[in-house]
mmCIF file of C-alpha atoms in Angstrom:
data_model
loop_
_atom_site.group_PDB
_atom_site.id
_atom_site.type_symbol
_atom_site.label_atom_id
_atom_site.label_comp_id
_atom_site.label_asym_id
_atom_site.label_seq_id
_atom_site.Cartn_x
_atom_site.Cartn_y
_atom_site.Cartn_z
ATOM 1 C CA MET M 1 1.111 1.920 4.247
ATOM 2 C CA ASP M 2 4.324 0.307 3.555
ATOM 3 C CA LEU M 3 7.298 2.091 3.365
ATOM 4 C CA TYR M 4 10.905 2.436 1.578
ATOM 5 C CA GLU M 5 13.610 1.492 4.451
ATOM 6 C CA TYR M 6 14.957 5.385 4.197
ATOM 7 C CA GLN M 7 11.533 6.655 5.228
ATOM 8 C CA GLY M 8 11.489 4.200 8.175
ATOM 9 C CA ARG M 9 14.886 4.932 9.306
ATOM 10 C CA ALA M 10 13.304 8.921 9.309
ATOM 11 C CA LEU M 11 10.440 7.700 11.345
ATOM 12 C CA PHE M 12 12.191 5.970 13.592
ATOM 13 C CA ALA M 13 15.385 9.221 14.042
ATOM 14 C CA ARG M 14 11.645 11.343 14.117
ATOM 15 C CA HIS M 15 11.087 8.919 17.765
ATOM 16 C CA GLY M 16 14.970 9.182 18.823
ATOM 17 C CA LEU M 17 15.550 5.749 17.822
ATOM 18 C CA PRO M 18 19.498 5.171 16.762
ATOM 19 C CA VAL M 19 20.000 4.919 13.387
ATOM 20 C CA LEU M 20 22.843 5.661 11.472
ATOM 21 C CA ASP M 21 23.621 9.056 9.731
ATOM 22 C CA GLY M 22 22.789 9.159 5.649
ATOM 23 C CA GLY M 23 20.020 10.107 2.824
ATOM 24 C CA VAL M 24 18.275 9.276 -0.170
ATOM 25 C CA ALA M 25 19.143 9.427 -3.521
ATOM 26 C CA THR M 26 17.178 9.643 -7.295
ATOM 27 C CA SER M 27 20.309 9.984 -9.173
ATOM 28 C CA VAL M 28 24.241 9.492 -9.534
ATOM 29 C CA ALA M 29 25.186 12.558 -8.306
ATOM 30 C CA GLU M 30 23.608 12.971 -5.104
ATOM 31 C CA ALA M 31 24.587 9.805 -4.121
ATOM 32 C CA ARG M 32 28.015 11.003 -4.485
ATOM 33 C CA GLU M 33 27.110 14.369 -2.962
ATOM 34 C CA ILE M 34 25.965 12.148 -0.032
ATOM 35 C CA ALA M 35 28.910 9.834 0.195
ATOM 36 C CA ASP M 36 31.341 12.751 0.211
ATOM 37 C CA ARG M 37 29.428 14.429 3.287
ATOM 38 C CA LEU M 38 29.891 11.248 4.959
ATOM 39 C CA GLY M 39 33.097 10.646 4.475
ATOM 40 C CA GLY M 40 34.907 7.081 4.396
ATOM 41 C CA ARG M 41 32.748 3.852 3.951
ATOM 42 C CA VAL M 42 29.206 3.889 3.089
ATOM 43 C CA VAL M 43 26.393 1.251 1.956
ATOM 44 C CA VAL M 44 24.616 2.037 -0.846
ATOM 45 C CA LYS M 45 21.129 0.218 -0.515
ATOM 46 C CA ALA M 46 18.320 0.220 -3.661
ATOM 47 C CA GLN M 47 15.325 1.174 -2.377
ATOM 48 C CA VAL M 48 12.234 -1.377 -3.505
ATOM 49 C CA LYS M 49 9.523 -2.777 -1.452
ATOM 50 C CA VAL M 50 10.672 -6.227 -1.887
ATOM 51 C CA GLY M 51 13.314 -8.788 -0.081
ATOM 52 C CA GLY M 52 15.991 -9.838 -2.273
ATOM 53 C CA ARG M 53 17.751 -7.202 -2.324
ATOM 54 C CA GLY M 54 20.893 -8.207 -1.569
ATOM 55 C CA LYS M 55 21.490 -11.728 -4.018
ATOM 56 C CA ALA M 56 19.820 -9.112 -6.251
ATOM 57 C CA GLY M 57 22.738 -7.053 -6.123
ATOM 58 C CA GLY M 58 20.637 -4.193 -4.719
ATOM 59 C CA VAL M 59 23.226 -3.654 -1.693
ATOM 60 C CA LYS M 60 26.773 -2.548 -2.000
ATOM 61 C CA LEU M 61 29.705 -1.293 0.377
ATOM 62 C CA ALA M 62 31.910 0.952 -0.529
ATOM 63 C CA ASP M 63 35.096 2.335 0.749
ATOM 64 C CA ASP M 64 34.628 5.417 -0.243
ATOM 65 C CA ALA M 65 32.862 7.736 -2.665
ATOM 66 C CA PRO M 66 33.566 7.732 -5.232
ATOM 67 C CA GLU M 67 33.287 3.820 -5.375
ATOM 68 C CA ALA M 68 29.622 4.577 -3.629
ATOM 69 C CA GLU M 69 29.235 6.615 -6.594
ATOM 70 C CA THR M 70 30.273 3.228 -9.217
ATOM 71 C CA HIS M 71 27.517 1.282 -7.046
ATOM 72 C CA ALA M 72 24.664 4.045 -7.196
ATOM 73 C CA GLN M 73 25.292 3.675 -11.036
ATOM 74 C CA ASN M 74 24.710 0.249 -11.275
ATOM 75 C CA ILE M 75 21.987 -0.371 -8.092
ATOM 76 C CA LEU M 76 19.697 2.914 -10.151
ATOM 77 C CA GLY M 77 17.266 1.485 -12.889
ATOM 78 C CA MET M 78 17.773 -2.100 -11.602
ATOM 79 C CA ASP M 79 14.852 -4.654 -11.784
ATOM 80 C CA ILE M 80 14.478 -6.490 -8.916
ATOM 81 C CA LYS M 81 11.495 -8.898 -8.665
ATOM 82 C CA GLY M 82 9.836 -6.880 -10.714
ATOM 83 C CA HIS M 83 10.301 -3.508 -8.910
ATOM 84 C CA THR M 84 12.334 -0.492 -10.709
ATOM 85 C CA VAL M 85 14.850 0.950 -8.295
ATOM 86 C CA HIS M 86 14.429 4.491 -8.669
ATOM 87 C CA LYS M 87 16.327 5.850 -5.249
ATOM 88 C CA VAL M 88 18.851 4.562 -2.971
ATOM 89 C CA MET M 89 20.166 5.702 0.004
ATOM 90 C CA LEU M 90 23.588 5.666 1.865
ATOM 91 C CA THR M 91 24.499 5.435 5.157
ATOM 92 C CA THR M 92 27.961 5.026 7.521
ATOM 93 C CA THR M 93 29.152 1.369 8.084
ATOM 94 C CA ALA M 94 29.264 -0.217 11.442
ATOM 95 C CA ASP M 95 30.550 -2.757 12.213
ATOM 96 C CA ILE M 96 28.482 -6.210 13.821
ATOM 97 C CA ALA M 97 29.155 -8.290 16.784
ATOM 98 C CA GLU M 98 26.077 -9.880 17.482
ATOM 99 C CA GLU M 99 22.614 -9.746 15.745
ATOM 100 C CA TYR M 100 19.083 -8.805 17.305
ATOM 101 C CA TYR M 101 15.830 -9.316 16.285
ATOM 102 C CA PHE M 102 12.856 -7.413 17.529
ATOM 103 C CA SER M 103 9.539 -6.344 15.853
ATOM 104 C CA TYR M 104 5.653 -4.722 16.946
ATOM 105 C CA LEU M 105 2.787 -5.885 14.787
ATOM 106 C CA LEU M 106 -1.600 -6.242 14.522
ATOM 107 C CA ASP M 107 -2.247 -9.604 15.397
ATOM 108 C CA ARG M 108 -5.348 -9.705 13.585
ATOM 109 C CA ALA M 109 -5.918 -13.161 14.410
ATOM 110 C CA ASN M 110 -6.061 -13.156 17.681
ATOM 111 C CA ARG M 111 -7.272 -9.489 18.078
ATOM 112 C CA THR M 112 -4.709 -7.575 20.005
ATOM 113 C CA PHE M 113 -0.825 -6.300 19.397
ATOM 114 C CA LEU M 114 2.303 -8.376 19.188
ATOM 115 C CA CYS M 115 6.089 -7.960 20.465
ATOM 116 C CA ILE M 116 8.220 -10.652 19.006
ATOM 117 C CA ALA M 117 11.980 -10.018 19.834
ATOM 118 C CA SER M 118 15.290 -12.660 19.580
ATOM 119 C CA VAL M 119 18.793 -12.906 19.659
ATOM 120 C CA ALA M 120 18.758 -14.367 16.245
ATOM 121 C CA GLY M 121 18.458 -11.403 14.123
ATOM 122 C CA GLY M 122 19.830 -11.165 10.256
ATOM 123 C CA MET M 123 17.653 -13.405 9.203
ATOM 124 C CA GLU M 124 13.607 -13.959 8.113
ATOM 125 C CA ILE M 125 12.112 -14.614 11.441
ATOM 126 C CA GLU M 126 10.247 -17.009 10.443
ATOM 127 C CA GLN M 127 12.692 -19.460 9.990
ATOM 128 C CA VAL M 128 14.351 -18.500 13.080
ATOM 129 C CA ALA M 129 11.143 -19.911 14.842
ATOM 130 C CA HIS M 130 11.244 -22.285 12.893
ATOM 131 C CA GLU M 131 14.733 -23.583 13.282
ATOM 132 C CA GLN M 132 15.189 -22.423 17.143
ATOM 133 C CA PRO M 133 12.041 -21.799 18.179
ATOM 134 C CA ASP M 134 13.694 -21.703 21.988
ATOM 135 C CA LYS M 135 15.474 -18.256 20.371
ATOM 136 C CA VAL M 136 11.868 -16.660 20.131
ATOM 137 C CA VAL M 137 10.226 -14.983 22.523
ATOM 138 C CA LYS M 138 6.443 -13.749 21.475
ATOM 139 C CA ARG M 139 4.604 -11.261 23.996
ATOM 140 C CA PRO M 140 0.580 -10.182 23.545
ATOM 141 C CA ILE M 141 0.431 -6.065 24.045
ATOM 142 C CA ASP M 142 -2.405 -4.999 25.815
ATOM 143 C CA ALA M 143 -3.353 -1.603 24.001
ATOM 144 C CA ASN M 144 -4.176 0.129 26.913
ATOM 145 C CA GLU M 145 -0.821 -0.855 28.735
ATOM 146 C CA GLY M 146 1.092 -0.285 26.557
ATOM 147 C CA VAL M 147 4.896 -1.265 26.862
ATOM 148 C CA THR M 148 6.602 0.431 29.750
ATOM 149 C CA GLU M 149 9.761 -0.158 30.580
ATOM 150 C CA ALA M 150 9.015 -2.821 32.920
ATOM 151 C CA ILE M 151 6.762 -4.399 30.271
ATOM 152 C CA ALA M 152 9.438 -4.312 27.667
ATOM 153 C CA ARG M 153 12.319 -5.311 30.973
ATOM 154 C CA GLU M 154 10.387 -8.410 31.076
ATOM 155 C CA ILE M 155 10.573 -8.926 27.344
ATOM 156 C CA VAL M 156 13.801 -8.483 26.808
ATOM 157 C CA GLN M 157 14.966 -10.726 30.278
ATOM 158 C CA GLN M 158 12.835 -13.746 28.533
ATOM 159 C CA GLY M 159 14.264 -12.956 25.669
ATOM 160 C CA GLY M 160 17.985 -14.057 26.719
ATOM 161 C CA PHE M 161 19.275 -10.752 25.655
ATOM 162 C CA PRO M 162 22.997 -10.485 26.988
ATOM 163 C CA ASP M 163 23.187 -8.427 30.131
ATOM 164 C CA ASP M 164 26.090 -5.665 28.436
ATOM 165 C CA VAL M 165 23.292 -4.682 25.791
ATOM 166 C CA LYS M 166 19.642 -4.810 27.777
ATOM 167 C CA ASP M 167 18.996 -1.451 29.064
ATOM 168 C CA GLN M 168 19.644 -0.429 25.974
ATOM 169 C CA VAL M 169 17.320 -3.042 24.142
ATOM 170 C CA VAL M 170 14.608 -2.222 26.739
ATOM 171 C CA ASP M 171 15.248 1.761 25.767
ATOM 172 C CA ILE M 172 14.783 1.401 22.088
ATOM 173 C CA ALA M 173 11.479 -1.320 22.920
ATOM 174 C CA VAL M 174 10.031 1.085 24.606
ATOM 175 C CA LYS M 175 10.583 4.071 21.747
ATOM 176 C CA LEU M 176 9.744 1.239 19.521
ATOM 177 C CA TRP M 177 6.188 0.928 21.003
ATOM 178 C CA GLN M 178 5.876 4.281 21.093
ATOM 179 C CA ALA M 179 6.570 5.025 17.387
ATOM 180 C CA PHE M 180 4.179 2.065 15.963
ATOM 181 C CA LYS M 181 1.744 3.782 18.407
ATOM 182 C CA ALA M 182 1.877 7.110 17.815
ATOM 183 C CA GLU M 183 2.047 6.789 13.831
ATOM 184 C CA ASP M 184 -0.661 4.404 13.893
ATOM 185 C CA ALA M 185 1.646 1.506 12.094
ATOM 186 C CA THR M 186 0.764 -2.215 11.710
ATOM 187 C CA LEU M 187 3.951 -3.184 11.742
ATOM 188 C CA VAL M 188 8.005 -1.672 12.926
ATOM 189 C CA GLU M 189 10.170 -3.924 12.643
ATOM 190 C CA VAL M 190 14.537 -3.752 13.319
ATOM 191 C CA ASN M 191 16.152 -6.785 11.510
ATOM 192 C CA PRO M 192 19.348 -6.553 13.062
ATOM 193 C CA LEU M 193 19.014 -4.501 15.768
ATOM 194 C CA ALA M 194 22.377 -4.936 15.977
ATOM 195 C CA LYS M 195 25.522 -4.962 18.620
ATOM 196 C CA THR M 196 28.550 -2.863 17.571
ATOM 197 C CA PRO M 197 32.168 -4.491 19.395
ATOM 198 C CA GLU M 198 31.967 -1.488 21.121
ATOM 199 C CA GLY M 199 29.124 -3.139 23.169
ATOM 200 C CA ARG M 200 26.564 0.272 20.739
ATOM 201 C CA VAL M 201 23.144 -1.275 19.901
ATOM 202 C CA LEU M 202 21.817 0.209 16.556
ATOM 203 C CA CYS M 203 18.707 -0.264 14.316
ATOM 204 C CA LEU M 204 20.406 -1.148 11.368
ATOM 205 C CA ASP M 205 17.155 -1.659 9.090
ATOM 206 C CA ALA M 206 13.791 0.074 9.248
ATOM 207 C CA LYS M 207 10.519 -2.057 8.207
ATOM 208 C CA VAL M 208 7.172 -0.124 8.645
ATOM 209 C CA THR M 209 4.117 -0.564 7.190
ATOM 210 C CA LEU M 210 1.504 2.323 8.299
ATOM 211 C CA ASP M 211 -2.648 1.887 8.840
ATOM 212 C CA ALA M 212 -3.643 3.801 5.913
ATOM 213 C CA ASN M 213 -7.553 3.549 7.663
ATOM 214 C CA ALA M 214 -5.964 6.415 10.045
ATOM 215 C CA ASP M 215 -3.902 9.000 7.332
ATOM 216 C CA PHE M 216 -6.629 11.450 8.687
ATOM 217 C CA ARG M 217 -4.378 11.126 11.394
ATOM 218 C CA HIS M 218 -1.182 11.786 10.032
ATOM 219 C CA PRO M 219 -0.907 14.859 7.829
ATOM 220 C CA GLU M 220 3.110 14.914 8.006
ATOM 221 C CA ASN M 221 3.077 11.586 6.404
ATOM 222 C CA LYS M 222 1.953 12.448 3.105
ATOM 223 C CA GLU M 223 5.605 13.166 2.033
ATOM 224 C CA PHE M 224 5.475 9.149 2.085
ATOM 225 C CA GLU M 225 3.147 8.684 -0.407
ATOM 226 C CA ASP M 226 5.474 7.024 -2.767
ATOM 227 C CA THR M 227 3.248 8.194 -6.119
ATOM 228 C CA ALA M 228 5.447 7.724 -8.576
ATOM 229 C CA ALA M 229 4.730 4.355 -7.980
ATOM 230 C CA VAL M 230 1.316 4.347 -7.652
ATOM 231 C CA ASP M 231 -1.134 3.661 -10.688
ATOM 232 C CA PRO M 232 -2.177 7.377 -12.135
ATOM 233 C CA LEU M 233 -5.991 6.551 -11.900
ATOM 234 C CA GLU M 234 -6.008 5.012 -8.809
ATOM 235 C CA GLN M 235 -3.922 8.279 -7.228
ATOM 236 C CA LYS M 236 -5.902 10.243 -8.991
ATOM 237 C CA ALA M 237 -9.263 8.149 -7.444
ATOM 238 C CA LYS M 238 -7.465 8.844 -3.808
ATOM 239 C CA GLU M 239 -7.538 12.489 -4.084
ATOM 240 C CA LYS M 240 -11.389 12.080 -5.578
ATOM 241 C CA ASP M 241 -12.269 9.822 -2.201
ATOM 242 C CA LEU M 242 -12.902 6.785 -4.065
ATOM 243 C CA ASN M 243 -11.966 3.059 -3.641
ATOM 244 C CA TYR M 244 -10.771 1.955 -6.785
ATOM 245 C CA VAL M 245 -7.982 -0.528 -8.077
ATOM 246 C CA LYS M 246 -6.838 -1.005 -11.948
ATOM 247 C CA LEU M 247 -7.087 -4.177 -13.151
ATOM 248 C CA GLU M 248 -6.177 -5.882 -16.618
ATOM 249 C CA GLY M 249 -9.283 -6.269 -18.591
ATOM 250 C CA GLU M 250 -12.315 -4.258 -20.395
ATOM 251 C CA VAL M 251 -14.928 -3.910 -18.459
ATOM 252 C CA GLY M 252 -15.205 -1.037 -16.081
ATOM 253 C CA ILE M 253 -17.267 -2.153 -12.805
ATOM 254 C CA ILE M 254 -18.689 0.966 -10.335
ATOM 255 C CA GLY M 255 -21.261 -0.396 -7.915
ATOM 256 C CA ASN M 256 -22.221 0.697 -4.328
ATOM 257 C CA GLY M 257 -20.906 -1.471 -1.866
ATOM 258 C CA ALA M 258 -17.337 -3.665 -1.425
ATOM 259 C CA GLY M 259 -19.335 -7.236 -1.852
ATOM 260 C CA LEU M 260 -21.558 -6.053 -4.540
ATOM 261 C CA VAL M 261 -18.587 -4.952 -6.417
ATOM 262 C CA MET M 262 -16.810 -8.053 -5.969
ATOM 263 C CA SER M 263 -19.341 -9.806 -7.443
ATOM 264 C CA THR M 264 -19.537 -7.575 -9.944
ATOM 265 C CA LEU M 265 -16.176 -8.923 -10.729
ATOM 266 C CA ASP M 266 -17.203 -12.318 -11.208
ATOM 267 C CA VAL M 267 -20.312 -11.935 -12.743
ATOM 268 C CA VAL M 268 -18.177 -10.198 -15.615
ATOM 269 C CA ALA M 269 -15.194 -13.125 -15.694
ATOM 270 C CA TYR M 270 -17.572 -15.921 -16.018
ATOM 271 C CA ALA M 271 -19.739 -14.225 -18.959
ATOM 272 C CA GLY M 272 -17.147 -13.031 -20.558
ATOM 273 C CA GLU M 273 -15.764 -16.026 -21.046
ATOM 274 C CA GLU M 274 -18.075 -16.254 -23.901
ATOM 275 C CA PHE M 275 -16.795 -13.110 -25.950
ATOM 276 C CA GLY M 276 -13.715 -14.243 -26.081
ATOM 277 C CA GLY M 277 -12.269 -13.782 -22.187
ATOM 278 C CA VAL M 278 -13.358 -10.136 -21.942
ATOM 279 C CA LYS M 279 -12.319 -9.527 -18.106
ATOM 280 C CA PRO M 280 -13.620 -6.472 -15.664
ATOM 281 C CA ALA M 281 -10.941 -3.736 -15.774
ATOM 282 C CA ASN M 282 -11.303 -2.373 -12.048
ATOM 283 C CA PHE M 283 -12.293 -2.692 -9.271
ATOM 284 C CA LEU M 284 -14.622 0.729 -8.056
ATOM 285 C CA ASP M 285 -16.647 1.125 -5.123
ATOM 286 C CA ILE M 286 -18.301 4.772 -4.585
ATOM 287 C CA GLY M 287 -19.681 3.718 -1.584
ATOM 288 C CA GLY M 288 -23.370 4.910 0.307
ATOM 289 C CA GLY M 289 -23.902 8.297 -2.009
ATOM 290 C CA ALA M 290 -24.422 7.897 -4.993
ATOM 291 C CA SER M 291 -24.513 11.758 -6.669
ATOM 292 C CA ALA M 292 -23.959 13.182 -9.591
ATOM 293 C CA GLN M 293 -20.319 14.778 -8.381
ATOM 294 C CA VAL M 294 -20.199 10.842 -7.330
ATOM 295 C CA MET M 295 -20.496 9.160 -10.046
ATOM 296 C CA ALA M 296 -19.462 11.721 -12.688
ATOM 297 C CA ASN M 297 -15.619 11.118 -10.568
ATOM 298 C CA GLY M 298 -16.551 7.304 -10.925
ATOM 299 C CA LEU M 299 -17.081 7.494 -14.419
ATOM 300 C CA GLU M 300 -13.941 9.452 -14.878
ATOM 301 C CA ILE M 301 -11.989 7.524 -13.389
ATOM 302 C CA VAL M 302 -12.914 4.616 -14.559
ATOM 303 C CA LEU M 303 -13.607 6.377 -18.915
ATOM 304 C CA GLY M 304 -9.766 7.553 -18.155
ATOM 305 C CA ASP M 305 -8.405 3.822 -19.051
ATOM 306 C CA PRO M 306 -7.718 3.420 -22.421
ATOM 307 C CA ALA M 307 -8.493 -0.207 -22.171
ATOM 308 C CA VAL M 308 -12.272 0.245 -20.905
ATOM 309 C CA LYS M 309 -14.169 -0.865 -23.602
ATOM 310 C CA SER M 310 -17.857 -0.806 -21.722
ATOM 311 C CA VAL M 311 -19.110 0.054 -18.265
ATOM 312 C CA PHE M 312 -21.202 -1.855 -15.781
ATOM 313 C CA VAL M 313 -23.143 0.311 -13.468
ATOM 314 C CA ASN M 314 -24.173 -2.079 -10.699
ATOM 315 C CA VAL M 315 -25.913 -0.230 -7.900
ATOM 316 C CA PHE M 316 -28.150 -1.560 -5.058
ATOM 317 C CA GLY M 317 -30.216 0.933 -3.464
ATOM 318 C CA GLY M 318 -30.657 1.467 -0.535
ATOM 319 C CA ILE M 319 -30.053 4.591 2.007
ATOM 320 C CA THR M 320 -29.409 5.741 -1.391
ATOM 321 C CA ALA M 321 -32.385 5.401 -3.306
ATOM 322 C CA CYS M 322 -32.274 4.080 -6.751
ATOM 323 C CA ASP M 323 -33.986 7.001 -8.297
ATOM 324 C CA GLU M 324 -31.365 9.333 -7.260
ATOM 325 C CA VAL M 325 -28.735 6.958 -8.665
ATOM 326 C CA ALA M 326 -30.492 7.086 -12.341
ATOM 327 C CA ARG M 327 -30.505 11.028 -11.605
ATOM 328 C CA GLY M 328 -26.619 11.279 -10.631
ATOM 329 C CA ILE M 329 -26.001 9.132 -13.953
ATOM 330 C CA LEU M 330 -27.551 11.533 -16.393
ATOM 331 C CA SER M 331 -26.457 14.647 -14.717
ATOM 332 C CA ALA M 332 -22.724 12.822 -14.405
ATOM 333 C CA PHE M 333 -22.757 12.916 -18.609
ATOM 334 C CA ASP M 334 -23.747 17.104 -18.116
ATOM 335 C CA LEU M 335 -20.428 17.832 -15.452
ATOM 336 C CA LEU M 336 -18.124 15.242 -17.570
ATOM 337 C CA SER M 337 -19.231 17.074 -20.704
ATOM 338 C CA GLU M 338 -18.251 21.114 -18.561
ATOM 339 C CA ARG M 339 -15.119 19.116 -17.455
ATOM 340 C CA GLY M 340 -14.315 18.733 -21.504
ATOM 341 C CA GLU M 341 -14.204 15.087 -21.039
ATOM 342 C CA THR M 342 -16.598 13.595 -23.425
ATOM 343 C CA VAL M 343 -18.636 10.058 -22.705
ATOM 344 C CA THR M 344 -18.825 7.462 -25.616
ATOM 345 C CA LYS M 345 -18.438 4.456 -24.459
ATOM 346 C CA PRO M 346 -21.775 2.115 -23.743
ATOM 347 C CA LEU M 347 -23.353 1.822 -19.889
ATOM 348 C CA VAL M 348 -24.765 -1.211 -18.675
ATOM 349 C CA VAL M 349 -26.911 0.057 -15.968
ATOM 350 C CA ARG M 350 -28.529 -2.620 -13.273
ATOM 351 C CA LEU M 351 -30.858 -0.910 -10.681
ATOM 352 C CA ASP M 352 -32.670 -2.725 -7.427
ATOM 353 C CA GLY M 353 -33.924 -2.383 -4.276
ATOM 354 C CA ASN M 354 -35.101 1.155 -2.978
ATOM 355 C CA ASN M 355 -36.767 3.132 -5.490
ATOM 356 C CA ALA M 356 -35.713 0.629 -8.392
ATOM 357 C CA GLU M 357 -38.810 1.244 -10.737
ATOM 358 C CA GLU M 358 -38.678 4.689 -10.400
ATOM 359 C CA GLY M 359 -34.752 4.862 -11.307
ATOM 360 C CA ARG M 360 -35.584 2.485 -14.152
ATOM 361 C CA HIS M 361 -38.057 5.153 -15.421
ATOM 362 C CA ILE M 362 -35.626 7.840 -15.494
ATOM 363 C CA LEU M 363 -33.397 6.515 -17.385
ATOM 364 C CA ASP M 364 -35.725 5.088 -20.086
ATOM 365 C CA SER M 365 -37.367 7.863 -20.220
ATOM 366 C CA ALA M 366 -33.575 9.657 -20.753
ATOM 367 C CA ALA M 367 -33.419 7.692 -23.594
ATOM 368 C CA ASN M 368 -29.613 8.165 -23.426
ATOM 369 C CA PRO M 369 -27.902 5.905 -26.600
ATOM 370 C CA LEU M 370 -24.896 5.395 -24.451
ATOM 371 C CA VAL M 371 -27.067 4.057 -21.304
ATOM 372 C CA GLU M 372 -28.652 0.969 -21.876
ATOM 373 C CA ARG M 373 -30.316 -0.489 -18.850
ATOM 374 C CA VAL M 374 -30.326 -4.594 -18.185
ATOM 375 C CA ASP M 375 -32.407 -5.662 -14.675
ATOM 376 C CA THR M 376 -30.529 -8.732 -13.692
ATOM 377 C CA MET M 377 -27.635 -8.685 -13.168
ATOM 378 C CA ASP M 378 -26.515 -12.273 -14.924
ATOM 379 C CA GLY M 379 -28.223 -10.142 -18.258
ATOM 380 C CA ALA M 380 -26.535 -7.100 -17.072
ATOM 381 C CA ALA M 381 -22.806 -8.502 -17.332
ATOM 382 C CA ARG M 382 -23.345 -10.687 -20.436
ATOM 383 C CA ARG M 383 -24.435 -7.231 -22.723
ATOM 384 C CA VAL M 384 -21.702 -5.362 -21.037
ATOM 385 C CA ALA M 385 -19.050 -8.454 -21.539
ATOM 386 C CA GLU M 386 -20.138 -8.370 -25.476
ATOM 387 C CA LEU M 387 -20.411 -4.622 -25.913
ATOM 388 C CA ALA M 388 -16.609 -4.550 -24.912
ATOM 389 C CA ALA M 389 -15.578 -7.430 -27.607
ATOM 390 C CA GLN M 390 -17.416 -5.624 -29.923
ATOM 391 C CA GLY M 391 -15.606 -1.775 -29.136
ATOM 392 C CA ALA M 392 -12.377 -4.256 -29.547
#
């Protein structure tokens, strides 16, 4: 989960890192209140999870509260690379004498953590590494050892940081690692890490990515979830512990196992070419337990998309046998009816694997007019695409 800058700044402050005073506003009136509280010169920043804010006019300096109010009015609602600005962060300002860079990240390629530090901050680190490789330090971090003061001092020394800021950068390096580890982050980045004319070192930016797989360990970070920017169906699926991603198509997809669902997307997209370009409407992995409750939840999510014209339920029975899946599908109709959700879209079901024959027999015996069974994956994909085209 990528955090907005104001959220990353709050996380940094929680771990004792030096950040500027400020606040976040969702309206012009709130922005004016924050500017009045801060007093003097402030910076107004658009809060979007994309780069290029400055070039797009999403970062403005204001000499006083009235000017900050004007900037907030202009920035709120702005479109920056397809992202609408709903919030602005206002902070006090700091004069910058020098700009540095510091980050920790999960290095998946080498299966380790990595520290990247540079005395050339304020620009993309990739650009610095390309143009001035001698100014970039990359240090693998042992997960068990972490970043002690001694290790931090080695990194700072190797990076060529000026003597007058070394102690401050060492302290920041240790605290930044503590934040990285404690928050189960995959990235914490400060760019720029700035030195003021008075010699103080401050974190003027905060880029943070948290590992969503560790959410259960961090209930306090639930406030960071940006539900307004998440598709409502995806949010609903998350609440029901379902792996759902909305796509732009007409065929709802329900399967067990990410690999099977991915291949189902491919065969449906291929089959859909024959029927005017019909495409998958979603990715939905119900996992290993296709109970009636889980199936009902899955159908509720998929059928909640008005673009869906038909649904492909593709299940390979393993630990969860196909007869259980078949009963789950039929029971799901009753559960949805009890919830006031009437199923009107046709389902094409393909069952294979453990107890597949019994599962097929259960579906055939039920003779539900909305459930059609097809035994092959290609055949089922073609039929569900055809039904979607007919329902369009």
